[in-house]
Amino acid sequence: MTNTPKVAVVILNWNGLKYLKQFLPSVLSSTYPNLEIVMGDNASSDDSVAFMRENYPSVRIIQNDKNYGFTGGYNRVLAQVDADYYILLNSDVEVIPGWIEPVVKLMESDSLIAAAAPKIRSYAQKDYFEHAGAAGGFIDKHGYPFCRGRIFYELEKDNGQYEQSGEVFWASGASLFIKKSIWDEAGGFDESFFAHMEEIDLCWRLKNMGYKVMYCAQSTIFHVGGGTLNAENPFKTYLNFRNNLLLIKKNLPFGRAFWVICIRFMMDLLALLRFLMEGKRKDAWAVSRAHQSFVLSLFKRSPKVGKSGSREVRRQNTAGIYKGSIVWAFFVKKKTHFTDLDPAEL
């Protein structure tokens, strides 16, 4: 690359000493020439900071006074980092030396590209896509997020079927590349999300501002997933159901949001009943609590999030929206792979 804008890889840590020991060496082997590596710490109690200071003095450490979650933690840390590009990288990610260059080259090619993510494969099964991002994120007409390479719990093997870079709807927070100027313009993460789907909200706001979100097929990372909250944790269930409703409320016009939320409440009730039938009472209660929390939020004044505001649309970019119902396609029509979906609805 002839142009080498400054890039900051920022890892937000909360009691992730195990992952720092395992995966930080791969990040330090990155070949990008104009690079700063930063660890933001959310008041860890597992000696993460002491370990980093002793073993990796070249890594800048920014400490928060308490655990502000993924959203608040990153907002506070990134306010203290100066770079042209931020890479928000999970601590449970293994990278290869040249993983940064292709993504930055892609983003430098178009001033409207605000954010991007590499291909994300599973660390445990390296020839399969990973749940959190896979080959780029999409969303259906009812607000359900899914990915090329992952629809609900169905993960595809990477057989080279998604080797074309291009626009998507959202980029995974496991490895989110974003231009600092646009991060500032959008106002960063909405802290009411705490964790989970906050990157989808950010990307949706970027799309409503007319920007592009990209998938870069020429870069691959390997993600463990569930490093902080595993899939069986009811709190994760709560966050996913609550935050999905917040997404819709915030980013769709009022009339459209009202009807979509009504549909989602009915569909979520089916999910609650399914959890009960499977004996997952804590998850069923988590869905109920998510609905209660969302309804209560309707009576609270929503804080303004970034210069884009809530529901403000400048030049809406609809690339990455699936015009059909991914629930109907997957569970009824048995379309378990992205390539099974009707191209006319993408």
Tab-separated table of C-alpha atoms in Angstrom, residues 68-286:
chain	number	residue	atom	x	y	z
A	68	TYR	CA	-19.238	-0.039	31.321
A	69	GLY	CA	-20.063	-3.000	29.096
A	70	PHE	CA	-19.033	-3.322	25.465
A	71	THR	CA	-20.729	-0.081	24.430
A	72	GLY	CA	-19.755	2.263	27.247
A	73	GLY	CA	-16.314	0.727	27.542
A	74	TYR	CA	-15.449	1.335	23.914
A	75	ASN	CA	-16.963	4.821	23.894
A	76	ARG	CA	-14.727	5.896	26.772
A	77	VAL	CA	-11.585	4.226	25.467
A	78	LEU	CA	-11.876	5.398	21.862
A	79	ALA	CA	-12.373	8.990	23.018
A	80	GLN	CA	-8.711	8.780	24.064
A	81	VAL	CA	-7.343	7.192	20.869
A	82	ASP	CA	-6.212	9.212	17.851
A	83	ALA	CA	-6.063	7.366	14.523
A	84	ASP	CA	-7.570	7.461	11.027
A	85	TYR	CA	-9.116	4.021	11.486
A	86	TYR	CA	-10.248	2.120	14.536
A	87	ILE	CA	-10.363	-1.673	14.587
A	88	LEU	CA	-12.545	-2.893	17.440
A	89	LEU	CA	-11.186	-6.387	18.020
A	90	ASN	CA	-12.472	-8.982	20.468
A	91	SER	CA	-9.841	-10.506	22.735
A	92	ASP	CA	-10.824	-14.043	21.632
A	93	VAL	CA	-9.745	-13.540	18.012
A	94	GLU	CA	-6.748	-14.991	16.198
A	95	VAL	CA	-5.476	-13.008	13.225
A	96	ILE	CA	-2.909	-13.608	10.498
A	97	PRO	CA	-0.083	-11.132	9.769
A	98	GLY	CA	-1.611	-9.418	6.718
A	99	TRP	CA	-5.207	-9.174	7.899
A	100	ILE	CA	-5.398	-5.361	8.099
A	101	GLU	CA	-4.086	-4.247	4.700
A	102	PRO	CA	-6.905	-5.611	2.462
A	103	VAL	CA	-9.647	-4.061	4.585
A	104	VAL	CA	-8.017	-0.625	4.776
A	105	LYS	CA	-7.327	-0.715	1.017
A	106	LEU	CA	-11.006	-1.467	0.377
A	107	MET	CA	-12.170	1.307	2.700
A	108	GLU	CA	-9.756	3.840	1.205
A	109	SER	CA	-11.265	3.194	-2.245
A	110	ASP	CA	-14.546	4.991	-1.451
A	111	SER	CA	-15.201	7.932	0.867
A	112	LEU	CA	-18.736	6.621	1.528
A	113	ILE	CA	-17.429	3.401	3.086
A	114	ALA	CA	-17.767	3.934	6.826
A	115	ALA	CA	-17.237	0.458	8.272
A	116	ALA	CA	-16.144	-3.008	7.226
A	117	ALA	CA	-15.343	-6.455	8.551
A	118	PRO	CA	-13.184	-9.335	7.347
A	119	LYS	CA	-14.355	-12.877	6.807
A	120	ILE	CA	-14.909	-14.451	10.230
A	121	ARG	CA	-14.343	-18.175	10.614
A	122	SER	CA	-14.560	-20.348	13.688
A	123	TYR	CA	-11.432	-20.855	15.767
A	124	ALA	CA	-12.677	-24.298	16.844
A	125	GLN	CA	-13.525	-25.438	13.286
A	126	LYS	CA	-11.385	-23.292	11.053
A	127	ASP	CA	-13.021	-24.326	7.794
A	128	TYR	CA	-16.458	-23.212	9.042
A	129	PHE	CA	-17.875	-19.723	9.408
A	130	GLU	CA	-18.345	-18.287	12.892
A	131	HIS	CA	-21.717	-17.182	14.233
A	132	ALA	CA	-20.813	-13.543	14.913
A	133	GLY	CA	-20.394	-12.091	11.439
A	134	ALA	CA	-19.405	-14.929	9.097
A	135	ALA	CA	-19.220	-13.439	5.573
A	136	GLY	CA	-21.118	-10.239	6.289
A	137	GLY	CA	-24.316	-9.315	8.090
A	138	PHE	CA	-27.831	-8.869	6.665
A	139	ILE	CA	-31.232	-8.108	8.193
A	140	ASP	CA	-34.753	-9.121	7.150
A	141	LYS	CA	-37.951	-7.071	6.938
A	142	HIS	CA	-38.840	-7.947	10.547
A	143	GLY	CA	-35.478	-6.900	11.964
A	144	TYR	CA	-33.927	-10.378	12.326
A	145	PRO	CA	-30.162	-10.273	11.714
A	146	PHE	CA	-28.376	-13.092	9.901
A	147	CYS	CA	-25.214	-13.595	7.870
A	148	ARG	CA	-23.857	-15.019	4.696
A	149	GLY	CA	-22.579	-18.303	6.044
A	150	ARG	CA	-24.840	-18.344	9.128
A	151	ILE	CA	-28.610	-18.288	9.402
A	152	PHE	CA	-29.842	-18.728	12.979
A	153	TYR	CA	-27.913	-21.746	14.342
A	154	GLU	CA	-26.913	-23.175	10.938
A	155	LEU	CA	-23.227	-22.600	10.156
A	156	GLU	CA	-21.852	-23.206	6.666
A	157	LYS	CA	-18.499	-24.631	5.715
A	158	ASP	CA	-16.335	-22.148	3.841
A	159	ASN	CA	-15.987	-23.675	0.390
A	160	GLY	CA	-15.082	-20.392	-1.270
A	161	GLN	CA	-18.722	-19.476	-1.919
A	162	TYR	CA	-18.355	-15.955	-0.507
A	163	GLU	CA	-15.088	-14.740	-2.022
A	164	GLN	CA	-16.541	-11.536	-3.451
A	165	SER	CA	-16.212	-8.399	-1.329
A	166	GLY	CA	-19.221	-6.125	-1.302
A	167	GLU	CA	-21.863	-4.187	0.594
A	168	VAL	CA	-23.646	-5.739	3.547
A	169	PHE	CA	-26.006	-4.345	6.183
A	170	TRP	CA	-23.828	-4.756	9.263
A	171	ALA	CA	-20.248	-5.575	10.190
A	172	SER	CA	-19.466	-7.729	13.202
A	173	GLY	CA	-18.218	-6.139	16.416
A	174	ALA	CA	-15.787	-9.041	16.757
A	175	SER	CA	-13.555	-7.231	14.245
A	176	LEU	CA	-15.106	-3.910	13.275
A	177	PHE	CA	-13.098	-1.531	11.086
A	178	ILE	CA	-14.475	2.030	11.142
A	179	LYS	CA	-13.194	5.431	10.081
A	180	LYS	CA	-12.622	7.568	13.164
A	181	SER	CA	-14.210	10.658	11.611
A	182	ILE	CA	-17.426	8.730	10.928
A	183	TRP	CA	-17.387	7.053	14.359
A	184	ASP	CA	-17.314	10.570	15.822
A	185	GLU	CA	-20.018	11.777	13.445
A	186	ALA	CA	-22.322	8.891	14.416
A	187	GLY	CA	-21.624	9.350	18.120
A	188	GLY	CA	-20.182	5.886	18.745
A	189	PHE	CA	-22.197	3.116	20.354
A	190	ASP	CA	-25.589	3.577	21.984
A	191	GLU	CA	-24.841	2.679	25.607
A	192	SER	CA	-28.402	1.527	26.301
A	193	PHE	CA	-27.481	-1.681	24.439
A	194	PHE	CA	-24.677	-2.527	26.944
A	195	ALA	CA	-23.617	-5.509	24.803
A	196	HIS	CA	-24.933	-7.518	21.829
A	197	MET	CA	-26.306	-6.029	18.597
A	198	GLU	CA	-24.761	-2.650	19.377
A	199	GLU	CA	-22.729	-2.924	16.170
A	200	ILE	CA	-25.907	-3.601	14.168
A	201	ASP	CA	-27.456	-0.464	15.636
A	202	LEU	CA	-24.333	1.530	14.754
A	203	CYS	CA	-24.279	0.155	11.209
A	204	TRP	CA	-28.010	0.823	10.784
A	205	ARG	CA	-27.443	4.434	11.813
A	206	LEU	CA	-24.565	4.656	9.344
A	207	LYS	CA	-26.810	3.294	6.589
A	208	ASN	CA	-29.482	5.861	7.489
A	209	MET	CA	-26.771	8.509	7.105
A	210	GLY	CA	-26.086	7.273	3.568
A	211	TYR	CA	-22.823	5.454	4.263
A	212	LYS	CA	-21.753	1.993	3.130
A	213	VAL	CA	-20.845	-1.022	5.256
A	214	MET	CA	-18.607	-3.592	3.591
A	215	TYR	CA	-17.478	-7.206	3.793
A	216	CYS	CA	-13.856	-7.808	2.791
A	217	ALA	CA	-13.333	-11.353	1.514
A	218	GLN	CA	-9.554	-10.915	1.192
A	219	SER	CA	-9.025	-10.869	4.968
A	220	THR	CA	-9.818	-13.715	7.355
A	221	ILE	CA	-9.812	-13.925	11.137
A	222	PHE	CA	-10.698	-16.751	13.533
A	223	HIS	CA	-13.111	-16.100	16.400
A	224	VAL	CA	-13.731	-18.240	19.474
A	225	GLY	CA	-17.085	-16.598	20.274
A	226	GLY	CA	-18.864	-16.422	23.623
A	227	GLY	CA	-15.717	-15.355	25.426
A	228	THR	CA	-17.636	-13.121	27.842
A	229	LEU	CA	-21.190	-14.489	27.614
A	230	ASN	CA	-21.665	-17.958	26.154
A	231	ALA	CA	-24.725	-18.949	24.150
A	232	GLU	CA	-26.282	-20.784	27.105
A	233	ASN	CA	-26.288	-17.731	29.368
A	234	PRO	CA	-29.855	-16.407	29.972
A	235	PHE	CA	-28.478	-12.853	30.249
A	236	LYS	CA	-27.332	-13.177	26.638
A	237	THR	CA	-30.840	-14.331	25.698
A	238	TYR	CA	-32.254	-11.286	27.480
A	239	LEU	CA	-29.881	-8.880	25.713
A	240	ASN	CA	-30.503	-10.390	22.286
A	241	PHE	CA	-34.298	-10.185	22.530
A	242	ARG	CA	-34.390	-6.765	24.189
A	243	ASN	CA	-31.752	-5.199	21.959
A	244	ASN	CA	-33.357	-6.518	18.788
A	245	LEU	CA	-36.529	-4.615	19.719
A	246	LEU	CA	-34.486	-1.503	20.505
A	247	LEU	CA	-32.917	-1.737	17.045
A	248	ILE	CA	-36.308	-1.619	15.377
A	249	LYS	CA	-37.670	1.142	17.598
A	250	LYS	CA	-34.651	3.379	16.983
A	251	ASN	CA	-33.961	2.936	13.305
A	252	LEU	CA	-37.287	2.492	11.522
A	253	PRO	CA	-39.852	5.261	10.924
A	254	PHE	CA	-42.452	5.293	13.708
A	255	GLY	CA	-45.340	3.735	11.756
A	256	ARG	CA	-43.213	0.952	10.301
A	257	ALA	CA	-41.538	0.303	13.662
A	258	PHE	CA	-44.924	-0.038	15.393
A	259	TRP	CA	-46.136	-2.803	13.088
A	260	VAL	CA	-42.823	-4.649	13.013
A	261	ILE	CA	-42.637	-4.627	16.826
A	262	CYS	CA	-46.189	-6.006	17.049
A	263	ILE	CA	-45.180	-8.864	14.743
A	264	ARG	CA	-41.988	-9.445	16.712
A	265	PHE	CA	-43.854	-9.683	20.031
A	266	MET	CA	-45.948	-12.507	18.587
A	267	MET	CA	-42.911	-14.281	17.152
A	268	ASP	CA	-40.997	-13.855	20.400
A	269	LEU	CA	-43.911	-15.468	22.235
A	270	LEU	CA	-43.404	-18.551	20.061
A	271	ALA	CA	-39.721	-18.530	20.995
A	272	LEU	CA	-40.674	-18.284	24.687
A	273	LEU	CA	-42.988	-21.291	24.355
A	274	ARG	CA	-40.254	-23.221	22.577
A	275	PHE	CA	-37.839	-22.517	25.427
A	276	LEU	CA	-40.442	-23.820	27.900
A	277	MET	CA	-40.995	-27.001	25.861
A	278	GLU	CA	-37.224	-27.574	25.837
A	279	GLY	CA	-37.047	-27.120	29.623
A	280	LYS	CA	-35.114	-23.847	29.332
A	281	ARG	CA	-37.141	-21.930	31.898
A	282	LYS	CA	-34.434	-19.327	32.544
A	283	ASP	CA	-34.286	-18.480	28.844
A	284	ALA	CA	-38.090	-18.252	28.689
A	285	TRP	CA	-38.039	-15.856	31.637
A	286	ALA	CA	-35.244	-13.892	29.904
